[in-house]
PDB file of C-alpha atoms in Angstrom:
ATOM      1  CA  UNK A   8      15.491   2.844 -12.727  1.00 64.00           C
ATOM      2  CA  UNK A   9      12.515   3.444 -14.318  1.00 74.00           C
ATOM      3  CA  UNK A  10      13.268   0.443 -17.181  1.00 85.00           C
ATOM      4  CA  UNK A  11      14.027  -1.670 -14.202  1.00 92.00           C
ATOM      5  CA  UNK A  12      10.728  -1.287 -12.745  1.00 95.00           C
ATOM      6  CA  UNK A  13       8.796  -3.235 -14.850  1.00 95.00           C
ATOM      7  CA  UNK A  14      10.954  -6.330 -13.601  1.00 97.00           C
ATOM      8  CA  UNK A  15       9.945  -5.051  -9.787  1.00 97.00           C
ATOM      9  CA  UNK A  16       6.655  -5.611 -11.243  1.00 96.00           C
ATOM     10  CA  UNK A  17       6.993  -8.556 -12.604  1.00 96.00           C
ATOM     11  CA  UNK A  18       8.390  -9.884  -9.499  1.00 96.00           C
ATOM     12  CA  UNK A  19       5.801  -8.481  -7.113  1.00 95.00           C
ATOM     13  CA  UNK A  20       2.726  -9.874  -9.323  1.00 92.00           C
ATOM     14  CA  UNK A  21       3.541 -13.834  -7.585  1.00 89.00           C
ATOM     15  CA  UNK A  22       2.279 -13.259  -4.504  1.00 85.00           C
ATOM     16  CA  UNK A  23       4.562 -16.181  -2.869  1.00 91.00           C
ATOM     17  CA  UNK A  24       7.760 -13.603  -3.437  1.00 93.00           C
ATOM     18  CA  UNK A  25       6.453 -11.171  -0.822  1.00 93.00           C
ATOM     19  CA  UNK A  26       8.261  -8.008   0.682  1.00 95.00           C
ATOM     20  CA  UNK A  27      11.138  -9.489   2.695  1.00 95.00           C
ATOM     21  CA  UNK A  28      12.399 -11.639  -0.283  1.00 97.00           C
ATOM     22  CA  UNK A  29      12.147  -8.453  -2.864  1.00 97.00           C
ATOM     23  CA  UNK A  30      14.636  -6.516  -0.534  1.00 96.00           C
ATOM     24  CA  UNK A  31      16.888  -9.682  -0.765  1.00 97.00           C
ATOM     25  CA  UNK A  32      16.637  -9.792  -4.099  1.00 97.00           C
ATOM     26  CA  UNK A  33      16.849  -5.763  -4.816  1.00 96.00           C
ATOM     27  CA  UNK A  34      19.780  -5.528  -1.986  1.00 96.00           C
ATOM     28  CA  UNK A  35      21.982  -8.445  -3.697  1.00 97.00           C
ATOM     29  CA  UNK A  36      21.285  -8.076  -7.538  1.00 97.00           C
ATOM     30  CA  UNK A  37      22.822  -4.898  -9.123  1.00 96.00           C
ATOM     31  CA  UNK A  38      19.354  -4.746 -11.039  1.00 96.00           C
ATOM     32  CA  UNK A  39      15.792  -6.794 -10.774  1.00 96.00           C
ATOM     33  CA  UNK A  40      16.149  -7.799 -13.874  1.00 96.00           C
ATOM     34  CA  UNK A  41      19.247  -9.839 -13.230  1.00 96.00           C
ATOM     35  CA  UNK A  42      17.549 -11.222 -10.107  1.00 96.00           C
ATOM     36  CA  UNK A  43      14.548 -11.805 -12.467  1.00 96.00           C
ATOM     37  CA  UNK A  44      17.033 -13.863 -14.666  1.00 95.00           C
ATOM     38  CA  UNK A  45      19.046 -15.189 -12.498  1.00 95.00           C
ATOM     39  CA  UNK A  46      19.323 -18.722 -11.496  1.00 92.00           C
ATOM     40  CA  UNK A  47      21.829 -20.147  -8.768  1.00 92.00           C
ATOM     41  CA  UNK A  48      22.783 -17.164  -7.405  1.00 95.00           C
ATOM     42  CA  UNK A  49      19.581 -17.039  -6.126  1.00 96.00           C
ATOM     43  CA  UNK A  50      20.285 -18.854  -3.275  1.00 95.00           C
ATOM     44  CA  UNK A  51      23.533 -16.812  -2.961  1.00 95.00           C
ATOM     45  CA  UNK A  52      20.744 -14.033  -2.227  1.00 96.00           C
ATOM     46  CA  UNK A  53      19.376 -16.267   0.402  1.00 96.00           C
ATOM     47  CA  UNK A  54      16.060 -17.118  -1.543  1.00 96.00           C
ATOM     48  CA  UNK A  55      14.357 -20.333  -0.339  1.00 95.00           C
ATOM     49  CA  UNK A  56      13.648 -23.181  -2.803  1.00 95.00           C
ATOM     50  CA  UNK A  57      10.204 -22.526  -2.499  1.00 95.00           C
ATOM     51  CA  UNK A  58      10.422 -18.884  -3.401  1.00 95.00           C
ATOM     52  CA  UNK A  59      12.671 -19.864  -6.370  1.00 95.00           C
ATOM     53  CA  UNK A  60      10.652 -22.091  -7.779  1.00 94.00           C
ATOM     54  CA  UNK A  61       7.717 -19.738  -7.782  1.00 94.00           C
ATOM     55  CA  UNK A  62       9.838 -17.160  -9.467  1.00 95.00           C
ATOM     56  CA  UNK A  63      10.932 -19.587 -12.342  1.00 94.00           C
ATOM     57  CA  UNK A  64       7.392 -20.519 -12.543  1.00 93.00           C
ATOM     58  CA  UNK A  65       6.205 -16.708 -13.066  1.00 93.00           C
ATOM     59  CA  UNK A  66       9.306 -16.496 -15.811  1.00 93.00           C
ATOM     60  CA  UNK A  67       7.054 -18.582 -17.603  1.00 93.00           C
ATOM     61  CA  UNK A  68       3.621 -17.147 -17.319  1.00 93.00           C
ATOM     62  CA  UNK A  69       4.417 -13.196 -16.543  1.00 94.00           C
ATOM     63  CA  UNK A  70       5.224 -10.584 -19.508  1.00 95.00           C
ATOM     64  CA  UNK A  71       7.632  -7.793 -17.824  1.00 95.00           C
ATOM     65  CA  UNK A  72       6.480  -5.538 -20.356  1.00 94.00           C
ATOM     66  CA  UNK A  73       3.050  -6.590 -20.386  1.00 94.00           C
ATOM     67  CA  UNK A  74       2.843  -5.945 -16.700  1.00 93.00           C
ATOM     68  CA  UNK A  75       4.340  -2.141 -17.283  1.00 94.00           C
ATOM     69  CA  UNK A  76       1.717  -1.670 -20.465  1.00 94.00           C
ATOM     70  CA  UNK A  77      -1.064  -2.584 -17.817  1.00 93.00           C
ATOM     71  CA  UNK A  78       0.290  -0.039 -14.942  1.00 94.00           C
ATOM     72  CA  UNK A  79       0.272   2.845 -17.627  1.00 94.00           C
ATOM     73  CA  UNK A  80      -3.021   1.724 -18.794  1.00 92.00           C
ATOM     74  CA  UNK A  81      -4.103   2.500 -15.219  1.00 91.00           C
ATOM     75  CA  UNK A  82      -1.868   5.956 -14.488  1.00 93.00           C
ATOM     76  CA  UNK A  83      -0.732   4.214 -11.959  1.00 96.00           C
ATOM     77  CA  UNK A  84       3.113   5.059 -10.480  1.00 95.00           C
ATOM     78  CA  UNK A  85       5.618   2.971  -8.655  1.00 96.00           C
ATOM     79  CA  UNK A  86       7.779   3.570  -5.777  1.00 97.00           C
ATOM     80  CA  UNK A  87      10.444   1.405  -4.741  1.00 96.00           C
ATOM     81  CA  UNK A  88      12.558   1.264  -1.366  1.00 96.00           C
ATOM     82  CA  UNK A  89      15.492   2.547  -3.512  1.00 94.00           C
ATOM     83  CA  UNK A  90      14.179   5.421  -4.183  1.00 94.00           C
ATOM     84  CA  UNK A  91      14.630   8.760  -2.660  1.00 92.00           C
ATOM     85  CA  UNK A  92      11.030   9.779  -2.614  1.00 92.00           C
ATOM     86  CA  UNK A  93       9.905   6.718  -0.671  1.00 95.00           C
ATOM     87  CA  UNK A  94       8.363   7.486   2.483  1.00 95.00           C
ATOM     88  CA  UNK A  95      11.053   7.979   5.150  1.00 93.00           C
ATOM     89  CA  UNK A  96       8.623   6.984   7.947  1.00 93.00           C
ATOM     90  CA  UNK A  97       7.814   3.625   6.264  1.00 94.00           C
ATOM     91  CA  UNK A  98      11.634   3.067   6.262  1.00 92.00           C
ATOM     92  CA  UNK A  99      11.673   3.050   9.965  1.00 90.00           C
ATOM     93  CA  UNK A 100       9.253   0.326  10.280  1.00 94.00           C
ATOM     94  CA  UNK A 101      10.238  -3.810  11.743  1.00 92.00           C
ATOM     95  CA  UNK A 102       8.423  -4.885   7.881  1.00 93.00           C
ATOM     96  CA  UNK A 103       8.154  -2.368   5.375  1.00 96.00           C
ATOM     97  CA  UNK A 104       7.330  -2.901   2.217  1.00 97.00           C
ATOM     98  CA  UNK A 105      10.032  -3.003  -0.812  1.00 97.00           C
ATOM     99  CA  UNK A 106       7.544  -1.124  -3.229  1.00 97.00           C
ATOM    100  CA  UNK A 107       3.917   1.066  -3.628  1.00 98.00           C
ATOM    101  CA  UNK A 108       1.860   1.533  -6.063  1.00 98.00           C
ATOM    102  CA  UNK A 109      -0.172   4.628  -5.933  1.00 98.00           C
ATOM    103  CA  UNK A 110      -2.266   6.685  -7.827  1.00 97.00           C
ATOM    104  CA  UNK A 111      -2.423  10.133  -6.907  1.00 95.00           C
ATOM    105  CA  UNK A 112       0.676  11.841  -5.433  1.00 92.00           C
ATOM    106  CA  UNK A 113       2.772  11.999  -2.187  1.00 94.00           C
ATOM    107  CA  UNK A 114       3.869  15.230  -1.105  1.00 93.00           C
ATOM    108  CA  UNK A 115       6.593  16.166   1.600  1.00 90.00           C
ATOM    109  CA  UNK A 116       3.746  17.609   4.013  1.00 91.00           C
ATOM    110  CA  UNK A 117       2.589  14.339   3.876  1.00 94.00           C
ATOM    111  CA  UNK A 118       5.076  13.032   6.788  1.00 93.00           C
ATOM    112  CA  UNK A 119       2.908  14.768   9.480  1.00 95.00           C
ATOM    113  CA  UNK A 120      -0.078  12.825   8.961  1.00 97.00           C
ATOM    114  CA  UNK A 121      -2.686  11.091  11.403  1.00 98.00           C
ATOM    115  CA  UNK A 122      -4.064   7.532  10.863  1.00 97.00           C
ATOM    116  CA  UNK A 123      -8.346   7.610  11.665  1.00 97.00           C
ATOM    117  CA  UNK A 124      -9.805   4.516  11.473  1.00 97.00           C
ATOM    118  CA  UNK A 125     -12.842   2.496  13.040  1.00 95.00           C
ATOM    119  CA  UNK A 126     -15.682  -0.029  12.987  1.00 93.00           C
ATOM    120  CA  UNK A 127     -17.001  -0.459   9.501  1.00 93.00           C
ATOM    121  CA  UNK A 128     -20.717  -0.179  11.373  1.00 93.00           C
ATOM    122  CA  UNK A 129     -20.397   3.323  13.175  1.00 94.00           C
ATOM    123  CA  UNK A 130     -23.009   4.130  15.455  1.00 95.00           C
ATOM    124  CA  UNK A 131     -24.050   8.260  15.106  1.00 96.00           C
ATOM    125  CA  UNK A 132     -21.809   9.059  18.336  1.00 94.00           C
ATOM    126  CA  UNK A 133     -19.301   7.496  16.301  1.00 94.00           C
ATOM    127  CA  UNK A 134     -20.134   9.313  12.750  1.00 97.00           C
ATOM    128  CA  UNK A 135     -20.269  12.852  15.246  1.00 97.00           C
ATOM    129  CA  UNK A 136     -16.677  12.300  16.799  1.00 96.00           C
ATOM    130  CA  UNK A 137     -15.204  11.098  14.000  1.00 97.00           C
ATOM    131  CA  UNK A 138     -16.468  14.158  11.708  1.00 98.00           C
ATOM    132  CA  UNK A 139     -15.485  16.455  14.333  1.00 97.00           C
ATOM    133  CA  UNK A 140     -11.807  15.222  14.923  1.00 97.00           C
ATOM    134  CA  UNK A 141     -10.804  14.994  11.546  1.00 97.00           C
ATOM    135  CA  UNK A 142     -12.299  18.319  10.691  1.00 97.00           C
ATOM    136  CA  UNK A 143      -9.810  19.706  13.735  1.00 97.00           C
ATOM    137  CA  UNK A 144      -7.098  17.835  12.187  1.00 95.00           C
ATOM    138  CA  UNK A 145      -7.725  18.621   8.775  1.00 95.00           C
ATOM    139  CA  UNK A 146      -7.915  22.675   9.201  1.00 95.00           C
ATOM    140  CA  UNK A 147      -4.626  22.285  11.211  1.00 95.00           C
ATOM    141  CA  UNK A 148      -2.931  20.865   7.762  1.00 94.00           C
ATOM    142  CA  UNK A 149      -2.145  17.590   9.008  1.00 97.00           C
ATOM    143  CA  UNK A 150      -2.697  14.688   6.293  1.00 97.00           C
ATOM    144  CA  UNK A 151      -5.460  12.592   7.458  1.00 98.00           C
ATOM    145  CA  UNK A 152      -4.351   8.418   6.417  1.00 98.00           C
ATOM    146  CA  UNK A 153      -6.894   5.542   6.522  1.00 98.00           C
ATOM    147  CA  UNK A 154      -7.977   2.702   4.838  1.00 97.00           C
ATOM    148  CA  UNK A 155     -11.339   3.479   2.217  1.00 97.00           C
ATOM    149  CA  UNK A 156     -13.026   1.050   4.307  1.00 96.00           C
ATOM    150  CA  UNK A 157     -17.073   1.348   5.199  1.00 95.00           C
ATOM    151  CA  UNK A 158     -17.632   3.475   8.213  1.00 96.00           C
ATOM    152  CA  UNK A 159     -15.150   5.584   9.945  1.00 97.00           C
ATOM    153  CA  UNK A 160     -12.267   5.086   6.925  1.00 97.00           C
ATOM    154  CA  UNK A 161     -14.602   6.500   4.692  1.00 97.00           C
ATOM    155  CA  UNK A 162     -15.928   9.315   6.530  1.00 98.00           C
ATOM    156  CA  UNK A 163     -12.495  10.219   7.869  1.00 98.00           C
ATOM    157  CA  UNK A 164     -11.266  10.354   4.264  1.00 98.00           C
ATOM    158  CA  UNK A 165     -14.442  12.579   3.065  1.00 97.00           C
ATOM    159  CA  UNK A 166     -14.560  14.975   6.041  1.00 97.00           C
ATOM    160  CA  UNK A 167     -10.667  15.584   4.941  1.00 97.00           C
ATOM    161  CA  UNK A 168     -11.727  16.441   1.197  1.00 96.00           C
ATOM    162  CA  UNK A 169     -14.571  18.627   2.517  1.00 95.00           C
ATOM    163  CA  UNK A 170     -11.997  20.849   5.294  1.00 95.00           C
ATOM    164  CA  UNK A 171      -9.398  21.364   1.669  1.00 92.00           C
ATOM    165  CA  UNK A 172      -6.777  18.698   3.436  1.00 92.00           C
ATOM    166  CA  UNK A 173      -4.933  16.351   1.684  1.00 96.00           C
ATOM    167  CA  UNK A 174      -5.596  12.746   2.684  1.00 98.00           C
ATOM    168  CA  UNK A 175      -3.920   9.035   1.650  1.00 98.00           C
ATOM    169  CA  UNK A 176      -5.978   5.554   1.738  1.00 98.00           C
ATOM    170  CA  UNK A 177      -4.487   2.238   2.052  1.00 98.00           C
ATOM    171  CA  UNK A 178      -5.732  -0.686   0.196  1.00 98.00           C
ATOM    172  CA  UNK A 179      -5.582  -4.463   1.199  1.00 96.00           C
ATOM    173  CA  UNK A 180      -5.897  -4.687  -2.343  1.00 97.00           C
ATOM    174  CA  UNK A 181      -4.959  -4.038  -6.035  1.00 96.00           C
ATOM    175  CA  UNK A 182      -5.374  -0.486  -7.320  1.00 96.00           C
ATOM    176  CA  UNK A 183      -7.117  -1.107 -10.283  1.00 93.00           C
ATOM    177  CA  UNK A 184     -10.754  -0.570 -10.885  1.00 89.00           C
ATOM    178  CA  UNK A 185     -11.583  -3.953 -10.627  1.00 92.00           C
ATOM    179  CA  UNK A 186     -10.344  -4.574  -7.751  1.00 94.00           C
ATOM    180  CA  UNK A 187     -10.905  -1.545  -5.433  1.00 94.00           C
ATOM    181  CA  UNK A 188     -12.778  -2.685  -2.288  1.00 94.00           C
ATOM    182  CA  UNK A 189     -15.198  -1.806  -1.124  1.00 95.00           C
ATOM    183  CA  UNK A 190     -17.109  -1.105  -4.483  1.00 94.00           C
ATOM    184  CA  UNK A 191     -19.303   1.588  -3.276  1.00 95.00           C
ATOM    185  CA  UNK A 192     -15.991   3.646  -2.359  1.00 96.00           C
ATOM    186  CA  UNK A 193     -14.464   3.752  -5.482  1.00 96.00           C
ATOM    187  CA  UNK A 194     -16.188   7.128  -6.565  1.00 96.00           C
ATOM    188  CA  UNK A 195     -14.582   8.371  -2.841  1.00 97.00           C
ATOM    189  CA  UNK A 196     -11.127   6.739  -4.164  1.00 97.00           C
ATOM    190  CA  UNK A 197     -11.323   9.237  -7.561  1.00 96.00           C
ATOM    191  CA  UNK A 198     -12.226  12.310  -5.316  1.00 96.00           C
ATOM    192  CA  UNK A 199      -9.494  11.521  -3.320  1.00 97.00           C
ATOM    193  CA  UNK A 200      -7.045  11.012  -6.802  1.00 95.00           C
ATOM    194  CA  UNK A 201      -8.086  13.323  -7.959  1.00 91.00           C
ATOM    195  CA  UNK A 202      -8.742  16.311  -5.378  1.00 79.00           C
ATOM    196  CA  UNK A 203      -5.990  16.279  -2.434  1.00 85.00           C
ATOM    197  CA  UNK A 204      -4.159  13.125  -1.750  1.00 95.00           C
ATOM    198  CA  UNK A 205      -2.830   9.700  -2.795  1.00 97.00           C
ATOM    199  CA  UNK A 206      -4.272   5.872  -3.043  1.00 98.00           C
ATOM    200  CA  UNK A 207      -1.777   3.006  -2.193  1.00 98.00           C
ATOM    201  CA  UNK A 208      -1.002  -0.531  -1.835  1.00 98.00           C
ATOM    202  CA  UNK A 209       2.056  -2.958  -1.965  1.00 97.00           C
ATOM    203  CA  UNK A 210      -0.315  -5.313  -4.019  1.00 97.00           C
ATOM    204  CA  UNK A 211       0.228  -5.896  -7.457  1.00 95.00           C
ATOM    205  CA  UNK A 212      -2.991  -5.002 -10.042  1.00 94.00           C
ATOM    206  CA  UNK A 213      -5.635  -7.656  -9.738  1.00 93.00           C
ATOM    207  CA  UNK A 214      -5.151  -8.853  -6.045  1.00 95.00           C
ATOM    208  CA  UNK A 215      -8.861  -8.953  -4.982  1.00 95.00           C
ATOM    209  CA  UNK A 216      -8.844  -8.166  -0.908  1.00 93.00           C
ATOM    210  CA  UNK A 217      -8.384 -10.942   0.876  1.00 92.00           C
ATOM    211  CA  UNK A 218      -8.371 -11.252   4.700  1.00 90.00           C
ATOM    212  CA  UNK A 219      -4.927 -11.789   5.456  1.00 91.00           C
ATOM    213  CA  UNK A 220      -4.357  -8.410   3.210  1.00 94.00           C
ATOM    214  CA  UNK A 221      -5.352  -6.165   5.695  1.00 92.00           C
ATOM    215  CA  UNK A 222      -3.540  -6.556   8.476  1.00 91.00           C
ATOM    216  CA  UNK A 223      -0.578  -6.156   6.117  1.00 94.00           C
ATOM    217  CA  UNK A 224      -2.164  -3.236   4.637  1.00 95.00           C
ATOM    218  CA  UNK A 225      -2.631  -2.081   8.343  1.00 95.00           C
ATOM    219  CA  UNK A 226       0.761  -1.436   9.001  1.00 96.00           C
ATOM    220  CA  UNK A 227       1.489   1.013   6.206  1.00 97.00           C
ATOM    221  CA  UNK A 228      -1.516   3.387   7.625  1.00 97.00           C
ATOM    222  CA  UNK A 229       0.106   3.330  11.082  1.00 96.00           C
ATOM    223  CA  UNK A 230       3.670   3.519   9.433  1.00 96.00           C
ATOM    224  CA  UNK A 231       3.172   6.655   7.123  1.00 97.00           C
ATOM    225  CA  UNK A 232       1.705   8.312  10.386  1.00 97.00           C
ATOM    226  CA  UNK A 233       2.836   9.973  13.520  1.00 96.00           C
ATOM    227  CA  UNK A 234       0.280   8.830  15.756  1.00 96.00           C
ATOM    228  CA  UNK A 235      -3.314   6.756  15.027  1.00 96.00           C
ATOM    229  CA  UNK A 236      -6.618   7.313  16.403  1.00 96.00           C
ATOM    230  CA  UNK A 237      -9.405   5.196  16.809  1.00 95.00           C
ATOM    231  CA  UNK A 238     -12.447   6.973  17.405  1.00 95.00           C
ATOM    232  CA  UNK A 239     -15.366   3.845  17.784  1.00 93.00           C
ATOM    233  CA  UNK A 240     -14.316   0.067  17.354  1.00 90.00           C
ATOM    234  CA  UNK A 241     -15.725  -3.281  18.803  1.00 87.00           C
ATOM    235  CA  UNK A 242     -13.402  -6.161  20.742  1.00 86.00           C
ATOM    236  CA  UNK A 243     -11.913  -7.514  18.470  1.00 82.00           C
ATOM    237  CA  UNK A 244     -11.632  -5.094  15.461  1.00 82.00           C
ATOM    238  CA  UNK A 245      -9.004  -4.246  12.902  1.00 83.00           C
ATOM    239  CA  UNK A 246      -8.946  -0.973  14.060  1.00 89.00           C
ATOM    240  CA  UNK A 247      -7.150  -2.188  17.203  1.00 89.00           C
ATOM    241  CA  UNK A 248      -4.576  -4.638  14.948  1.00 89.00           C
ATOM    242  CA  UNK A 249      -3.891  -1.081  13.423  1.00 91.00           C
ATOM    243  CA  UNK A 250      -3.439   0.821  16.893  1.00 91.00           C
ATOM    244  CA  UNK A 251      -1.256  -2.281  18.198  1.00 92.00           C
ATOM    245  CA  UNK A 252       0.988  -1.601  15.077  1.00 92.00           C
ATOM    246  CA  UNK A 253       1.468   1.480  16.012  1.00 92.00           C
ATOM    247  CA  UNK A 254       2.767   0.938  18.945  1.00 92.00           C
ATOM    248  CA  UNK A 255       5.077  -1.808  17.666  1.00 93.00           C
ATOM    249  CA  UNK A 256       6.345   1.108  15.492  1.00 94.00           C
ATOM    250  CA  UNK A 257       6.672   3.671  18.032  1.00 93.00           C
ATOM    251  CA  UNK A 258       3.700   5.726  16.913  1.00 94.00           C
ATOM    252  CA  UNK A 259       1.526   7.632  19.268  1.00 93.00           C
TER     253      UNK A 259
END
């Protein structure tokens, strides 16, 4: 598997391929790199033209080996769907994704987690209640999960660290140093690494956080959680995309 990875890699780095086509590929091909070399029985694997196109084009401009060099480079490990260590709970979901990246580590006590996120510009009711509820949840051993964002992500993430919990942050966004966003909580993103918990994204190193990202990324926070909290958001927020994808998933 782990040999095979750097062609799951190689795949997921063309950002046309997405999720949905990688578990075509990965659920048809005995082995990404036969679907990485393959050529008409791609469609037999129900690719579109477009997506095969874009994967003969990356053939030509991506290094599998290269791409594994660079994830070492960056201690960074890979999970796919076909593994027994991915998260259960992300299983369940209508779109999961068909591999993580993370840096850090996922533990088993990590399945009873809680998702607190928020407005990016908290007011100091929201900084209090936020604080307060994730210190609760924290001492009670419950994995806190948000998204290293300004404001209530960030504070949720650091009041975990500071009560001895473990907590996991979701990127929109490639995990290397370049790319982690936003730049001022990248020092939070080592503590985190480092200390008691996990970063992770489904985007390949390099992917700089683009909008459409985070909704994407949104549903992985809600997904590796039993329930989600929002403790101070305006109308319309991306705290509330998060708390509608929880209830799409059948999260509290």
């Amino acid at each position: 598997m782990t040999e095979d990875k750097k062609y799951w890699l190689a795949l997921n780095s063309c950002p046309e391929i997405g999720a949905a086509n990688l578990y075509k590929l990965a659920n048809h091909f005995s082995s990404m790199k036969k679907a990485w070399q393959a050529g008409i029985e791609l469609k037999n694997a129900g690719i579109k033209n477009d997506i095969i196109l874009a994967i003969k084009k990356a053939r030509n401009e991506i290094n599998p080996d290269e791409e594994w060099k660079r994830i070492e480079k960056e201690r960074i490990g890979i999970i796919t769907f076909k593994e027994n260590n991915f998260p259960e709970q992300l299983r369940e979901i209508p779109d999961p994704p068909a591999m993580l990246y993370i840096k850090g580590e996922l533990k088993t006590g990590d399945e009873i987690a809680v998702a607190i996120v928020g407005t990016r510009r908290m007011s100091q009711y929201g900084r209090q209640v936020t604080e307060e509820i994730t210190s609760t949840i924290a001492v009670a051993g419950v994995t806190v999960v948000s998204g290293l964002a300004r404001g209530v992500d960030a504070v949720a993430h650091q009041t975990a660290l500071e009560a001895g919990s473990r907590t996991i942050a979701i990127l929109g966004c490639g995990l290397d140093e370049d790319s982690i966003y936003p730049p001022e909580n990248k020092i939070l993103a080592q503590k985190i690494i480092k200390g008691r918990g996990a970063v992770i994204s489904e985007f390949h190193l390099g992917t700089p956080p683009l909008k459409h990202h985070f909704p994407m990324r949104n549903r992985i926070i809600s997904g590796l959680s039993v329930a989600v909290l929002v403790t101070e958001c305006p109308i319309p927020s991306g705290a509330l995309i998060t708390a509608r994808t929880a209830l799409e998933q059948g999260r509290d």
